[in-house]
Amino acid sequence: MHAFVWGEDYPDMMDALMPLACLTVELAGRNRLWRRMVIDTIKSDPAFKDGFYAEQPMVGLRAANTLSVIAGSAPVYMQKIWPTRADVDKSVDEAITGRINGADANDTIYWTDASRNYNPSPRLGEIKAPVMWINSADDFINPPELGIAEREVKRIRNGRFILLPISDETRGHGTHTIARLWTGYLEGLLAISQH
């Protein structure tokens, strides 16, 4: 998301941009819905105390992180690593506990809501650098069926959009952390940006 913002705010300073796992429109629809649910879940925990808690509101944090696990999930990958009910039941507590250990409720609200004013769409034409924009077809947060990326990339003069197909290697929204899936595109971007 920052790549689009930087490309617009500093068009003469960017040599190349590679946004991953994002769209260029304001966060609305399901993306805003899950974020709002995370925030409301934490704030509705009586232990939250309007953000002035002495101890973490663990009921709210646990529920919020459960929503985040679903939002960041990838069905094919999750079926691969948890092929049975027993596998899921054994792992779910570990997955959620791992996310909430050391988590802070106010921090979670802040990072979940930090993109509330994000909307680079009106200024996409100001981007001068080559753009290699990559999303994954199993991204719950930025679902490809909306067709937003295909429409918006046409407004970027040196823009290219790649939709990585669903595989047992993609991780939904988290595909951006699996570099082997997009390294070739990065190498291509770097090659054209040095001319």
PDB file of N, CA and C in Angstrom, residues 96-186:
ATOM      1  N   ILE A  96      -3.815 -19.334  17.515  1.00  0.00           N
ATOM      2  CA  ILE A  96      -4.355 -18.118  18.120  1.00  0.00           C
ATOM      3  C   ILE A  96      -3.478 -17.674  19.282  1.00  0.00           C
ATOM      4  N   THR A  97      -3.065 -18.605  20.121  1.00  0.00           N
ATOM      5  CA  THR A  97      -2.214 -18.253  21.266  1.00  0.00           C
ATOM      6  C   THR A  97      -0.915 -17.615  20.797  1.00  0.00           C
ATOM      7  N   GLY A  98      -0.340 -18.153  19.731  1.00  0.00           N
ATOM      8  CA  GLY A  98       0.892 -17.583  19.190  1.00  0.00           C
ATOM      9  C   GLY A  98       0.719 -16.149  18.738  1.00  0.00           C
ATOM     10  N   ARG A  99      -0.459 -15.825  18.223  1.00  0.00           N
ATOM     11  CA  ARG A  99      -0.732 -14.463  17.744  1.00  0.00           C
ATOM     12  C   ARG A  99      -0.975 -13.491  18.892  1.00  0.00           C
ATOM     13  N   ILE A 100      -1.572 -13.973  19.994  1.00  0.00           N
ATOM     14  CA  ILE A 100      -1.926 -13.021  21.057  1.00  0.00           C
ATOM     15  C   ILE A 100      -0.860 -12.887  22.133  1.00  0.00           C
ATOM     16  N   ASN A 101       0.101 -13.808  22.174  1.00  0.00           N
ATOM     17  CA  ASN A 101       1.191 -13.651  23.142  1.00  0.00           C
ATOM     18  C   ASN A 101       1.970 -12.385  22.809  1.00  0.00           C
ATOM     19  N   GLY A 102       2.001 -11.468  23.719  1.00  0.00           N
ATOM     20  CA  GLY A 102       2.704 -10.212  23.507  1.00  0.00           C
ATOM     21  C   GLY A 102       1.891  -9.174  22.758  1.00  0.00           C
ATOM     22  N   ALA A 103       0.678  -9.523  22.326  1.00  0.00           N
ATOM     23  CA  ALA A 103      -0.159  -8.553  21.609  1.00  0.00           C
ATOM     24  C   ALA A 103      -0.721  -7.515  22.573  1.00  0.00           C
ATOM     25  N   ASP A 104      -0.994  -6.352  22.057  1.00  0.00           N
ATOM     26  CA  ASP A 104      -1.584  -5.283  22.848  1.00  0.00           C
ATOM     27  C   ASP A 104      -2.881  -4.850  22.167  1.00  0.00           C
ATOM     28  N   ALA A 105      -3.943  -4.706  22.935  1.00  0.00           N
ATOM     29  CA  ALA A 105      -5.261  -4.378  22.378  1.00  0.00           C
ATOM     30  C   ALA A 105      -5.258  -3.032  21.655  1.00  0.00           C
ATOM     31  N   ASN A 106      -4.712  -1.998  22.271  1.00  0.00           N
ATOM     32  CA  ASN A 106      -4.680  -0.685  21.614  1.00  0.00           C
ATOM     33  C   ASN A 106      -3.846  -0.723  20.335  1.00  0.00           C
ATOM     34  N   ASP A 107      -2.739  -1.431  20.401  1.00  0.00           N
ATOM     35  CA  ASP A 107      -1.882  -1.599  19.231  1.00  0.00           C
ATOM     36  C   ASP A 107      -2.635  -2.303  18.098  1.00  0.00           C
ATOM     37  N   THR A 108      -3.351  -3.352  18.440  1.00  0.00           N
ATOM     38  CA  THR A 108      -4.120  -4.106  17.449  1.00  0.00           C
ATOM     39  C   THR A 108      -5.167  -3.223  16.793  1.00  0.00           C
ATOM     40  N   ILE A 109      -5.850  -2.424  17.601  1.00  0.00           N
ATOM     41  CA  ILE A 109      -6.839  -1.488  17.052  1.00  0.00           C
ATOM     42  C   ILE A 109      -6.149  -0.501  16.117  1.00  0.00           C
ATOM     43  N   TYR A 110      -5.014   0.019  16.535  1.00  0.00           N
ATOM     44  CA  TYR A 110      -4.303   1.014  15.727  1.00  0.00           C
ATOM     45  C   TYR A 110      -3.898   0.450  14.371  1.00  0.00           C
ATOM     46  N   TRP A 111      -3.218  -0.711  14.350  1.00  0.00           N
ATOM     47  CA  TRP A 111      -2.743  -1.229  13.062  1.00  0.00           C
ATOM     48  C   TRP A 111      -3.893  -1.704  12.191  1.00  0.00           C
ATOM     49  N   THR A 112      -4.967  -2.165  12.811  1.00  0.00           N
ATOM     50  CA  THR A 112      -6.122  -2.606  12.028  1.00  0.00           C
ATOM     51  C   THR A 112      -6.820  -1.427  11.361  1.00  0.00           C
ATOM     52  N   ASP A 113      -6.808  -0.290  12.030  1.00  0.00           N
ATOM     53  CA  ASP A 113      -7.530   0.887  11.536  1.00  0.00           C
ATOM     54  C   ASP A 113      -6.618   1.901  10.844  1.00  0.00           C
ATOM     55  N   ALA A 114      -5.320   1.643  10.811  1.00  0.00           N
ATOM     56  CA  ALA A 114      -4.371   2.626  10.271  1.00  0.00           C
ATOM     57  C   ALA A 114      -4.624   2.965   8.808  1.00  0.00           C
ATOM     58  N   SER A 115      -5.213   2.071   8.067  1.00  0.00           N
ATOM     59  CA  SER A 115      -5.445   2.301   6.643  1.00  0.00           C
ATOM     60  C   SER A 115      -6.818   2.908   6.351  1.00  0.00           C
ATOM     61  N   ARG A 116      -7.493   3.398   7.358  1.00  0.00           N
ATOM     62  CA  ARG A 116      -8.861   3.912   7.184  1.00  0.00           C
ATOM     63  C   ARG A 116      -8.946   5.074   6.194  1.00  0.00           C
ATOM     64  N   ASN A 117      -7.870   5.834   5.999  1.00  0.00           N
ATOM     65  CA  ASN A 117      -7.886   6.964   5.063  1.00  0.00           C
ATOM     66  C   ASN A 117      -7.152   6.659   3.749  1.00  0.00           C
ATOM     67  N   TYR A 118      -6.731   5.444   3.580  1.00  0.00           N
ATOM     68  CA  TYR A 118      -5.982   5.028   2.387  1.00  0.00           C
ATOM     69  C   TYR A 118      -6.885   5.078   1.154  1.00  0.00           C
ATOM     70  N   ASN A 119      -6.410   5.705   0.093  1.00  0.00           N
ATOM     71  CA  ASN A 119      -7.128   5.712  -1.180  1.00  0.00           C
ATOM     72  C   ASN A 119      -6.267   6.383  -2.251  1.00  0.00           C
ATOM     73  N   PRO A 120      -5.302   5.673  -2.811  1.00  0.00           N
ATOM     74  CA  PRO A 120      -4.449   6.279  -3.829  1.00  0.00           C
ATOM     75  C   PRO A 120      -5.110   6.373  -5.206  1.00  0.00           C
ATOM     76  N   SER A 121      -6.277   5.820  -5.374  1.00  0.00           N
ATOM     77  CA  SER A 121      -6.909   5.750  -6.694  1.00  0.00           C
ATOM     78  C   SER A 121      -6.955   7.082  -7.451  1.00  0.00           C
ATOM     79  N   PRO A 122      -7.355   8.184  -6.820  1.00  0.00           N
ATOM     80  CA  PRO A 122      -7.465   9.428  -7.596  1.00  0.00           C
ATOM     81  C   PRO A 122      -6.161   9.920  -8.218  1.00  0.00           C
ATOM     82  N   ARG A 123      -5.006   9.515  -7.674  1.00  0.00           N
ATOM     83  CA  ARG A 123      -3.731  10.066  -8.146  1.00  0.00           C
ATOM     84  C   ARG A 123      -2.840   9.040  -8.844  1.00  0.00           C
ATOM     85  N   LEU A 124      -3.367   7.902  -9.222  1.00  0.00           N
ATOM     86  CA  LEU A 124      -2.537   6.858  -9.838  1.00  0.00           C
ATOM     87  C   LEU A 124      -1.804   7.350 -11.080  1.00  0.00           C
ATOM     88  N   GLY A 125      -2.396   8.250 -11.822  1.00  0.00           N
ATOM     89  CA  GLY A 125      -1.770   8.776 -13.031  1.00  0.00           C
ATOM     90  C   GLY A 125      -0.513   9.584 -12.769  1.00  0.00           C
ATOM     91  N   GLU A 126      -0.262   9.962 -11.520  1.00  0.00           N
ATOM     92  CA  GLU A 126       0.933  10.735 -11.171  1.00  0.00           C
ATOM     93  C   GLU A 126       2.168   9.861 -10.973  1.00  0.00           C
ATOM     94  N   ILE A 127       1.981   8.553 -10.888  1.00  0.00           N
ATOM     95  CA  ILE A 127       3.104   7.638 -10.679  1.00  0.00           C
ATOM     96  C   ILE A 127       3.923   7.552 -11.963  1.00  0.00           C
ATOM     97  N   LYS A 128       5.223   7.797 -11.848  1.00  0.00           N
ATOM     98  CA  LYS A 128       6.120   7.764 -13.007  1.00  0.00           C
ATOM     99  C   LYS A 128       6.927   6.472 -13.096  1.00  0.00           C
ATOM    100  N   ALA A 129       7.254   5.901 -11.968  1.00  0.00           N
ATOM    101  CA  ALA A 129       8.110   4.708 -11.937  1.00  0.00           C
ATOM    102  C   ALA A 129       7.378   3.482 -12.477  1.00  0.00           C
ATOM    103  N   PRO A 130       8.124   2.519 -12.995  1.00  0.00           N
ATOM    104  CA  PRO A 130       7.497   1.252 -13.372  1.00  0.00           C
ATOM    105  C   PRO A 130       6.902   0.580 -12.128  1.00  0.00           C
ATOM    106  N   VAL A 131       5.725   0.002 -12.295  1.00  0.00           N
ATOM    107  CA  VAL A 131       5.022  -0.647 -11.190  1.00  0.00           C
ATOM    108  C   VAL A 131       4.763  -2.106 -11.551  1.00  0.00           C
ATOM    109  N   MET A 132       5.195  -3.002 -10.675  1.00  0.00           N
ATOM    110  CA  MET A 132       4.895  -4.432 -10.793  1.00  0.00           C
ATOM    111  C   MET A 132       4.037  -4.773  -9.567  1.00  0.00           C
ATOM    112  N   TRP A 133       2.749  -4.844  -9.775  1.00  0.00           N
ATOM    113  CA  TRP A 133       1.767  -5.027  -8.701  1.00  0.00           C
ATOM    114  C   TRP A 133       1.352  -6.486  -8.684  1.00  0.00           C
ATOM    115  N   ILE A 134       1.503  -7.133  -7.533  1.00  0.00           N
ATOM    116  CA  ILE A 134       1.242  -8.565  -7.445  1.00  0.00           C
ATOM    117  C   ILE A 134       0.297  -8.881  -6.291  1.00  0.00           C
ATOM    118  N   ASN A 135      -0.773  -9.580  -6.617  1.00  0.00           N
ATOM    119  CA  ASN A 135      -1.706 -10.107  -5.625  1.00  0.00           C
ATOM    120  C   ASN A 135      -1.838 -11.607  -5.828  1.00  0.00           C
ATOM    121  N   SER A 136      -2.441 -12.261  -4.879  1.00  0.00           N
ATOM    122  CA  SER A 136      -2.665 -13.698  -4.952  1.00  0.00           C
ATOM    123  C   SER A 136      -4.161 -13.962  -5.108  1.00  0.00           C
ATOM    124  N   ALA A 137      -4.505 -14.934  -5.905  1.00  0.00           N
ATOM    125  CA  ALA A 137      -5.911 -15.230  -6.190  1.00  0.00           C
ATOM    126  C   ALA A 137      -6.676 -15.739  -4.980  1.00  0.00           C
ATOM    127  N   ASP A 138      -5.983 -16.137  -3.917  1.00  0.00           N
ATOM    128  CA  ASP A 138      -6.681 -16.616  -2.724  1.00  0.00           C
ATOM    129  C   ASP A 138      -6.660 -15.606  -1.577  1.00  0.00           C
ATOM    130  N   ASP A 139      -6.477 -14.336  -1.898  1.00  0.00           N
ATOM    131  CA  ASP A 139      -6.417 -13.278  -0.884  1.00  0.00           C
ATOM    132  C   ASP A 139      -7.835 -12.852  -0.475  1.00  0.00           C
ATOM    133  N   PHE A 140      -8.231 -13.222   0.718  1.00  0.00           N
ATOM    134  CA  PHE A 140      -9.546 -12.868   1.278  1.00  0.00           C
ATOM    135  C   PHE A 140      -9.687 -11.360   1.440  1.00  0.00           C
ATOM    136  N   ILE A 141      -8.595 -10.694   1.793  1.00  0.00           N
ATOM    137  CA  ILE A 141      -8.623  -9.264   2.085  1.00  0.00           C
ATOM    138  C   ILE A 141      -8.717  -8.430   0.802  1.00  0.00           C
ATOM    139  N   ASN A 142      -8.061  -8.884  -0.253  1.00  0.00           N
ATOM    140  CA  ASN A 142      -8.089  -8.202  -1.558  1.00  0.00           C
ATOM    141  C   ASN A 142      -8.561  -9.183  -2.623  1.00  0.00           C
ATOM    142  N   PRO A 143      -9.834  -9.543  -2.590  1.00  0.00           N
ATOM    143  CA  PRO A 143     -10.318 -10.602  -3.475  1.00  0.00           C
ATOM    144  C   PRO A 143     -10.289 -10.210  -4.953  1.00  0.00           C
ATOM    145  N   PRO A 144      -9.732 -11.086  -5.788  1.00  0.00           N
ATOM    146  CA  PRO A 144      -9.602 -10.758  -7.206  1.00  0.00           C
ATOM    147  C   PRO A 144     -10.937 -10.656  -7.930  1.00  0.00           C
ATOM    148  N   GLU A 145     -11.959 -11.315  -7.427  1.00  0.00           N
ATOM    149  CA  GLU A 145     -13.241 -11.292  -8.126  1.00  0.00           C
ATOM    150  C   GLU A 145     -13.867  -9.901  -8.200  1.00  0.00           C
ATOM    151  N   LEU A 146     -13.339  -8.955  -7.434  1.00  0.00           N
ATOM    152  CA  LEU A 146     -13.836  -7.580  -7.519  1.00  0.00           C
ATOM    153  C   LEU A 146     -13.377  -6.890  -8.809  1.00  0.00           C
ATOM    154  N   GLY A 147     -12.288  -7.361  -9.408  1.00  0.00           N
ATOM    155  CA  GLY A 147     -11.793  -6.781 -10.650  1.00  0.00           C
ATOM    156  C   GLY A 147     -11.174  -5.396 -10.488  1.00  0.00           C
ATOM    157  N   ILE A 148     -10.911  -4.991  -9.269  1.00  0.00           N
ATOM    158  CA  ILE A 148     -10.389  -3.643  -9.001  1.00  0.00           C
ATOM    159  C   ILE A 148      -8.988  -3.467  -9.569  1.00  0.00           C
ATOM    160  N   ALA A 149      -8.109  -4.420  -9.317  1.00  0.00           N
ATOM    161  CA  ALA A 149      -6.716  -4.275  -9.772  1.00  0.00           C
ATOM    162  C   ALA A 149      -6.640  -4.190 -11.290  1.00  0.00           C
ATOM    163  N   GLU A 150      -7.369  -5.041 -11.984  1.00  0.00           N
ATOM    164  CA  GLU A 150      -7.345  -5.027 -13.453  1.00  0.00           C
ATOM    165  C   GLU A 150      -7.840  -3.681 -13.994  1.00  0.00           C
ATOM    166  N   ARG A 151      -8.813  -3.104 -13.349  1.00  0.00           N
ATOM    167  CA  ARG A 151      -9.333  -1.799 -13.773  1.00  0.00           C
ATOM    168  C   ARG A 151      -8.348  -0.679 -13.443  1.00  0.00           C
ATOM    169  N   GLU A 152      -7.825  -0.686 -12.232  1.00  0.00           N
ATOM    170  CA  GLU A 152      -6.982   0.405 -11.752  1.00  0.00           C
ATOM    171  C   GLU A 152      -5.595   0.433 -12.389  1.00  0.00           C
ATOM    172  N   VAL A 153      -5.029  -0.725 -12.709  1.00  0.00           N
ATOM    173  CA  VAL A 153      -3.678  -0.750 -13.262  1.00  0.00           C
ATOM    174  C   VAL A 153      -3.620  -0.025 -14.611  1.00  0.00           C
ATOM    175  N   LYS A 154      -4.723   0.048 -15.315  1.00  0.00           N
ATOM    176  CA  LYS A 154      -4.768   0.749 -16.602  1.00  0.00           C
ATOM    177  C   LYS A 154      -4.508   2.243 -16.443  1.00  0.00           C
ATOM    178  N   ARG A 155      -4.641   2.772 -15.245  1.00  0.00           N
ATOM    179  CA  ARG A 155      -4.437   4.192 -14.988  1.00  0.00           C
ATOM    180  C   ARG A 155      -2.985   4.513 -14.624  1.00  0.00           C
ATOM    181  N   ILE A 156      -2.160   3.478 -14.482  1.00  0.00           N
ATOM    182  CA  ILE A 156      -0.742   3.649 -14.146  1.00  0.00           C
ATOM    183  C   ILE A 156       0.053   3.500 -15.441  1.00  0.00           C
ATOM    184  N   ARG A 157       0.720   4.560 -15.854  1.00  0.00           N
ATOM    185  CA  ARG A 157       1.344   4.557 -17.193  1.00  0.00           C
ATOM    186  C   ARG A 157       2.362   3.451 -17.406  1.00  0.00           C
ATOM    187  N   ASN A 158       3.119   3.072 -16.412  1.00  0.00           N
ATOM    188  CA  ASN A 158       4.090   1.983 -16.533  1.00  0.00           C
ATOM    189  C   ASN A 158       3.721   0.845 -15.584  1.00  0.00           C
ATOM    190  N   GLY A 159       2.426   0.570 -15.480  1.00  0.00           N
ATOM    191  CA  GLY A 159       1.963  -0.422 -14.526  1.00  0.00           C
ATOM    192  C   GLY A 159       1.665  -1.775 -15.131  1.00  0.00           C
ATOM    193  N   ARG A 160       1.952  -2.795 -14.366  1.00  0.00           N
ATOM    194  CA  ARG A 160       1.620  -4.166 -14.745  1.00  0.00           C
ATOM    195  C   ARG A 160       1.060  -4.861 -13.521  1.00  0.00           C
ATOM    196  N   PHE A 161      -0.013  -5.604 -13.702  1.00  0.00           N
ATOM    197  CA  PHE A 161      -0.627  -6.343 -12.598  1.00  0.00           C
ATOM    198  C   PHE A 161      -0.496  -7.841 -12.853  1.00  0.00           C
ATOM    199  N   ILE A 162      -0.071  -8.554 -11.824  1.00  0.00           N
ATOM    200  CA  ILE A 162       0.064 -10.005 -11.876  1.00  0.00           C
ATOM    201  C   ILE A 162      -0.814 -10.597 -10.781  1.00  0.00           C
ATOM    202  N   LEU A 163      -1.649 -11.542 -11.155  1.00  0.00           N
ATOM    203  CA  LEU A 163      -2.451 -12.282 -10.182  1.00  0.00           C
ATOM    204  C   LEU A 163      -1.889 -13.695 -10.105  1.00  0.00           C
ATOM    205  N   LEU A 164      -1.244 -13.996  -8.985  1.00  0.00           N
ATOM    206  CA  LEU A 164      -0.679 -15.326  -8.795  1.00  0.00           C
ATOM    207  C   LEU A 164      -1.818 -16.324  -8.604  1.00  0.00           C
ATOM    208  N   PRO A 165      -1.805 -17.429  -9.327  1.00  0.00           N
ATOM    209  CA  PRO A 165      -2.887 -18.409  -9.183  1.00  0.00           C
ATOM    210  C   PRO A 165      -2.819 -19.124  -7.835  1.00  0.00           C
ATOM    211  N   ILE A 166      -3.946 -19.599  -7.398  1.00  0.00           N
ATOM    212  CA  ILE A 166      -4.016 -20.369  -6.161  1.00  0.00           C
ATOM    213  C   ILE A 166      -3.219 -21.651  -6.328  1.00  0.00           C
ATOM    214  N   SER A 167      -2.425 -21.947  -5.307  1.00  0.00           N
ATOM    215  CA  SER A 167      -1.674 -23.202  -5.299  1.00  0.00           C
ATOM    216  C   SER A 167      -1.505 -23.642  -3.855  1.00  0.00           C
ATOM    217  N   ASP A 168      -0.887 -24.789  -3.669  1.00  0.00           N
ATOM    218  CA  ASP A 168      -0.648 -25.205  -2.283  1.00  0.00           C
ATOM    219  C   ASP A 168       0.532 -24.460  -1.670  1.00  0.00           C
ATOM    220  N   GLU A 169       1.139 -23.545  -2.440  1.00  0.00           N
ATOM    221  CA  GLU A 169       2.210 -22.700  -1.912  1.00  0.00           C
ATOM    222  C   GLU A 169       1.719 -21.303  -1.533  1.00  0.00           C
ATOM    223  N   THR A 170       0.638 -20.833  -2.155  1.00  0.00           N
ATOM    224  CA  THR A 170       0.146 -19.491  -1.825  1.00  0.00           C
ATOM    225  C   THR A 170      -0.459 -19.508  -0.429  1.00  0.00           C
ATOM    226  N   ARG A 171      -0.470 -18.351   0.201  1.00  0.00           N
ATOM    227  CA  ARG A 171      -0.928 -18.233   1.588  1.00  0.00           C
ATOM    228  C   ARG A 171      -1.996 -17.152   1.738  1.00  0.00           C
ATOM    229  N   GLY A 172      -2.814 -16.953   0.720  1.00  0.00           N
ATOM    230  CA  GLY A 172      -3.812 -15.898   0.808  1.00  0.00           C
ATOM    231  C   GLY A 172      -3.114 -14.550   0.898  1.00  0.00           C
ATOM    232  N   HIS A 173      -3.564 -13.729   1.824  1.00  0.00           N
ATOM    233  CA  HIS A 173      -2.969 -12.408   1.985  1.00  0.00           C
ATOM    234  C   HIS A 173      -1.476 -12.506   2.312  1.00  0.00           C
ATOM    235  N   GLY A 174      -1.097 -13.548   3.005  1.00  0.00           N
ATOM    236  CA  GLY A 174       0.301 -13.728   3.396  1.00  0.00           C
ATOM    237  C   GLY A 174       1.226 -14.185   2.286  1.00  0.00           C
ATOM    238  N   THR A 175       0.715 -14.336   1.072  1.00  0.00           N
ATOM    239  CA  THR A 175       1.575 -14.739  -0.047  1.00  0.00           C
ATOM    240  C   THR A 175       2.687 -13.726  -0.257  1.00  0.00           C
ATOM    241  N   HIS A 176       2.463 -12.497   0.145  1.00  0.00           N
ATOM    242  CA  HIS A 176       3.507 -11.483  -0.037  1.00  0.00           C
ATOM    243  C   HIS A 176       4.783 -11.811   0.734  1.00  0.00           C
ATOM    244  N   THR A 177       4.707 -12.723   1.701  1.00  0.00           N
ATOM    245  CA  THR A 177       5.901 -13.094   2.465  1.00  0.00           C
ATOM    246  C   THR A 177       6.617 -14.309   1.872  1.00  0.00           C
ATOM    247  N   ILE A 178       6.073 -14.888   0.810  1.00  0.00           N
ATOM    248  CA  ILE A 178       6.679 -16.065   0.177  1.00  0.00           C
ATOM    249  C   ILE A 178       7.408 -15.590  -1.081  1.00  0.00           C
ATOM    250  N   ALA A 179       8.623 -15.125  -0.900  1.00  0.00           N
ATOM    251  CA  ALA A 179       9.373 -14.464  -1.976  1.00  0.00           C
ATOM    252  C   ALA A 179       9.599 -15.344  -3.192  1.00  0.00           C
ATOM    253  N   ARG A 180       9.743 -16.645  -3.020  1.00  0.00           N
ATOM    254  CA  ARG A 180      10.010 -17.502  -4.179  1.00  0.00           C
ATOM    255  C   ARG A 180       8.876 -17.444  -5.205  1.00  0.00           C
ATOM    256  N   LEU A 181       7.693 -17.011  -4.774  1.00  0.00           N
ATOM    257  CA  LEU A 181       6.552 -16.943  -5.688  1.00  0.00           C
ATOM    258  C   LEU A 181       6.565 -15.700  -6.569  1.00  0.00           C
ATOM    259  N   TRP A 182       7.305 -14.678  -6.159  1.00  0.00           N
ATOM    260  CA  TRP A 182       7.311 -13.432  -6.942  1.00  0.00           C
ATOM    261  C   TRP A 182       8.703 -12.890  -7.247  1.00  0.00           C
ATOM    262  N   THR A 183       9.749 -13.592  -6.872  1.00  0.00           N
ATOM    263  CA  THR A 183      11.117 -13.120  -7.105  1.00  0.00           C
ATOM    264  C   THR A 183      11.398 -12.873  -8.589  1.00  0.00           C
ATOM    265  N   GLY A 184      10.915 -13.731  -9.456  1.00  0.00           N
ATOM    266  CA  GLY A 184      11.144 -13.549 -10.885  1.00  0.00           C
ATOM    267  C   GLY A 184      10.560 -12.232 -11.395  1.00  0.00           C
ATOM    268  N   TYR A 185       9.403 -11.864 -10.878  1.00  0.00           N
ATOM    269  CA  TYR A 185       8.794 -10.593 -11.267  1.00  0.00           C
ATOM    270  C   TYR A 185       9.608  -9.410 -10.734  1.00  0.00           C
ATOM    271  N   LEU A 186      10.146  -9.555  -9.538  1.00  0.00           N
ATOM    272  CA  LEU A 186      10.994  -8.505  -8.969  1.00  0.00           C
ATOM    273  C   LEU A 186      12.256  -8.329  -9.822  1.00  0.00           C
TER     274      LEU A 186
END
